Amino acid sequence: MEEEKLVRKLRQGDRFALNRAMDTYTPYLSAVVWHTMGPNARSEDVEEVVSDAFLTLWQHREELKPEKGLKAWLAAVTRNKAIDRLRLSPPPSLPLETINASPDPSPDQEIEQQAFALQLWTAVEALGPPDNALVFRFYYQGEKLKVISADLGLTHSAAKVRLHRARQKLKLILTKGGSADGPNE
C-alpha cells in the first residue's frame, strides 16, 4: 500500500517522493547491479547505473502504474542498464595468455603460451553454438550460468550439462588430438 502511494506522488512530480524512492531502493538496486555485472563491477559503475535508473524513473514517472508497484519496475530498469554498461565496457583480458607465465618468459615460452591460447580458442570455436557461446561467456567473460542459460534459451540444468560436455570435448581435443565431434580415427 505504501508503494502505491509513492508511485502516485511520483506521477504527480513530487520530488520528495523521488528522494524517498532513492532512500528506500538504493541498497536493493545496488545489489541488483553487483549481481548483474559480477566480477566486472566497480563501485563507480554501481553508483552510475543506480543513478541512471533513478533518472529513468523520473523521466518515465507518468507511465508508472500504482497497482503494479515500483520495486520490480526499478529492478528491471536497473538490470537492463547494468547489462548495457557491461556491453560498453571492454571485455576483461583473456586469462589464457597468462597460464603458467613466469614474470619474464623466454621467447620460446611466449610462443608456446600463444600457441596454446590459439589452440584453445580454436577448440572453443569448434564446439559450435550454443556450446562455444556458453564456454566463452562462462569462462572468458565470467558471466553467471543462470544469465547465460536464460539468454541462450536453455534451462539452468541443461546449461550445466552442456558446459560439462564442452569441457570434456575440449580436454579430448587438446590432449588427444580429437575434434569437437569426437576422437579422430
PDB file of N, CA and C in Angstrom, residues 18-36 46-47 49-51 53-54 71 74-75 78:
ATOM      1  N   LEU A  18      10.594  11.202  -5.034  1.00  0.00           N
ATOM      2  CA  LEU A  18      11.798  10.672  -5.677  1.00  0.00           C
ATOM      3  C   LEU A  18      12.890  10.441  -4.634  1.00  0.00           C
ATOM      4  N   ASN A  19      13.082  11.406  -3.750  1.00  0.00           N
ATOM      5  CA  ASN A  19      14.079  11.235  -2.677  1.00  0.00           C
ATOM      6  C   ASN A  19      13.739  10.027  -1.810  1.00  0.00           C
ATOM      7  N   ARG A  20      12.479   9.858  -1.517  1.00  0.00           N
ATOM      8  CA  ARG A  20      12.037   8.713  -0.702  1.00  0.00           C
ATOM      9  C   ARG A  20      12.333   7.394  -1.427  1.00  0.00           C
ATOM     10  N   ALA A  21      12.042   7.375  -2.726  1.00  0.00           N
ATOM     11  CA  ALA A  21      12.327   6.168  -3.522  1.00  0.00           C
ATOM     12  C   ALA A  21      13.823   5.875  -3.535  1.00  0.00           C
ATOM     13  N   MET A  22      14.626   6.921  -3.667  1.00  0.00           N
ATOM     14  CA  MET A  22      16.078   6.729  -3.680  1.00  0.00           C
ATOM     15  C   MET A  22      16.565   6.191  -2.336  1.00  0.00           C
ATOM     16  N   ASP A  23      16.058   6.747  -1.254  1.00  0.00           N
ATOM     17  CA  ASP A  23      16.449   6.265   0.078  1.00  0.00           C
ATOM     18  C   ASP A  23      16.030   4.815   0.284  1.00  0.00           C
ATOM     19  N   THR A  24      14.855   4.492  -0.192  1.00  0.00           N
ATOM     20  CA  THR A  24      14.301   3.154   0.023  1.00  0.00           C
ATOM     21  C   THR A  24      14.972   2.093  -0.837  1.00  0.00           C
ATOM     22  N   TYR A  25      15.196   2.404  -2.115  1.00  0.00           N
ATOM     23  CA  TYR A  25      15.593   1.361  -3.063  1.00  0.00           C
ATOM     24  C   TYR A  25      17.069   1.357  -3.472  1.00  0.00           C
ATOM     25  N   THR A  26      17.844   2.347  -3.087  1.00  0.00           N
ATOM     26  CA  THR A  26      19.254   2.363  -3.497  1.00  0.00           C
ATOM     27  C   THR A  26      20.014   1.104  -3.066  1.00  0.00           C
ATOM     28  N   PRO A  27      19.895   0.653  -1.816  1.00  0.00           N
ATOM     29  CA  PRO A  27      20.634  -0.572  -1.457  1.00  0.00           C
ATOM     30  C   PRO A  27      20.204  -1.790  -2.286  1.00  0.00           C
ATOM     31  N   TYR A  28      18.908  -1.917  -2.517  1.00  0.00           N
ATOM     32  CA  TYR A  28      18.400  -3.045  -3.295  1.00  0.00           C
ATOM     33  C   TYR A  28      18.911  -2.978  -4.736  1.00  0.00           C
ATOM     34  N   LEU A  29      18.837  -1.802  -5.346  1.00  0.00           N
ATOM     35  CA  LEU A  29      19.277  -1.652  -6.732  1.00  0.00           C
ATOM     36  C   LEU A  29      20.783  -1.830  -6.863  1.00  0.00           C
ATOM     37  N   SER A  30      21.526  -1.417  -5.843  1.00  0.00           N
ATOM     38  CA  SER A  30      22.976  -1.642  -5.854  1.00  0.00           C
ATOM     39  C   SER A  30      23.274  -3.140  -5.886  1.00  0.00           C
ATOM     40  N   ALA A  31      22.508  -3.908  -5.123  1.00  0.00           N
ATOM     41  CA  ALA A  31      22.684  -5.364  -5.119  1.00  0.00           C
ATOM     42  C   ALA A  31      22.342  -5.956  -6.487  1.00  0.00           C
ATOM     43  N   VAL A  32      21.314  -5.414  -7.132  1.00  0.00           N
ATOM     44  CA  VAL A  32      20.950  -5.877  -8.474  1.00  0.00           C
ATOM     45  C   VAL A  32      22.111  -5.643  -9.444  1.00  0.00           C
ATOM     46  N   VAL A  33      22.724  -4.473  -9.354  1.00  0.00           N
ATOM     47  CA  VAL A  33      23.848  -4.162 -10.244  1.00  0.00           C
ATOM     48  C   VAL A  33      25.023  -5.083  -9.964  1.00  0.00           C
ATOM     49  N   TRP A  34      25.382  -5.266  -8.694  1.00  0.00           N
ATOM     50  CA  TRP A  34      26.516  -6.143  -8.347  1.00  0.00           C
ATOM     51  C   TRP A  34      26.262  -7.551  -8.868  1.00  0.00           C
ATOM     52  N   HIS A  35      25.025  -8.015  -8.713  1.00  0.00           N
ATOM     53  CA  HIS A  35      24.689  -9.375  -9.161  1.00  0.00           C
ATOM     54  C   HIS A  35      24.759  -9.476 -10.685  1.00  0.00           C
ATOM     55  N   THR A  36      24.279  -8.453 -11.372  1.00  0.00           N
ATOM     56  CA  THR A  36      24.239  -8.485 -12.832  1.00  0.00           C
ATOM     57  C   THR A  36      25.625  -8.343 -13.444  1.00  0.00           C
ATOM     58  N   VAL A  46      28.477   0.894 -10.213  1.00  0.00           N
ATOM     59  CA  VAL A  46      27.247   0.647  -9.460  1.00  0.00           C
ATOM     60  C   VAL A  46      26.526   1.963  -9.202  1.00  0.00           C
ATOM     61  N   GLU A  47      27.256   2.954  -8.740  1.00  0.00           N
ATOM     62  CA  GLU A  47      26.651   4.256  -8.451  1.00  0.00           C
ATOM     63  C   GLU A  47      26.035   4.867  -9.711  1.00  0.00           C
ATOM     64  N   VAL A  49      25.034   3.349 -12.527  1.00  0.00           N
ATOM     65  CA  VAL A  49      23.886   2.583 -13.017  1.00  0.00           C
ATOM     66  C   VAL A  49      22.659   2.872 -12.153  1.00  0.00           C
ATOM     67  N   VAL A  50      22.832   2.895 -10.843  1.00  0.00           N
ATOM     68  CA  VAL A  50      21.701   3.180  -9.953  1.00  0.00           C
ATOM     69  C   VAL A  50      21.196   4.602 -10.200  1.00  0.00           C
ATOM     70  N   SER A  51      22.102   5.538 -10.364  1.00  0.00           N
ATOM     71  CA  SER A  51      21.693   6.925 -10.654  1.00  0.00           C
ATOM     72  C   SER A  51      20.928   7.000 -11.967  1.00  0.00           C
ATOM     73  N   ALA A  53      19.193   4.652 -13.287  1.00  0.00           N
ATOM     74  CA  ALA A  53      17.882   4.029 -13.077  1.00  0.00           C
ATOM     75  C   ALA A  53      16.905   5.029 -12.449  1.00  0.00           C
ATOM     76  N   PHE A  54      17.382   5.810 -11.477  1.00  0.00           N
ATOM     77  CA  PHE A  54      16.506   6.799 -10.853  1.00  0.00           C
ATOM     78  C   PHE A  54      16.194   7.941 -11.822  1.00  0.00           C
ATOM     79  N   LYS A  71       9.112  -1.533  -7.066  1.00  0.00           N
ATOM     80  CA  LYS A  71      10.342  -2.292  -6.849  1.00  0.00           C
ATOM     81  C   LYS A  71      10.725  -3.141  -8.064  1.00  0.00           C
ATOM     82  N   LEU A  74      11.765  -0.896 -11.044  1.00  0.00           N
ATOM     83  CA  LEU A  74      13.111  -0.356 -10.838  1.00  0.00           C
ATOM     84  C   LEU A  74      14.180  -1.437 -11.019  1.00  0.00           C
ATOM     85  N   ALA A  75      13.915  -2.633 -10.524  1.00  0.00           N
ATOM     86  CA  ALA A  75      14.883  -3.725 -10.652  1.00  0.00           C
ATOM     87  C   ALA A  75      15.116  -4.072 -12.121  1.00  0.00           C
ATOM     88  N   THR A  78      17.109  -1.262 -13.765  1.00  0.00           N
ATOM     89  CA  THR A  78      18.488  -1.289 -13.275  1.00  0.00           C
ATOM     90  C   THR A  78      19.271  -2.436 -13.904  1.00  0.00           C
TER      91      THR A  78
END
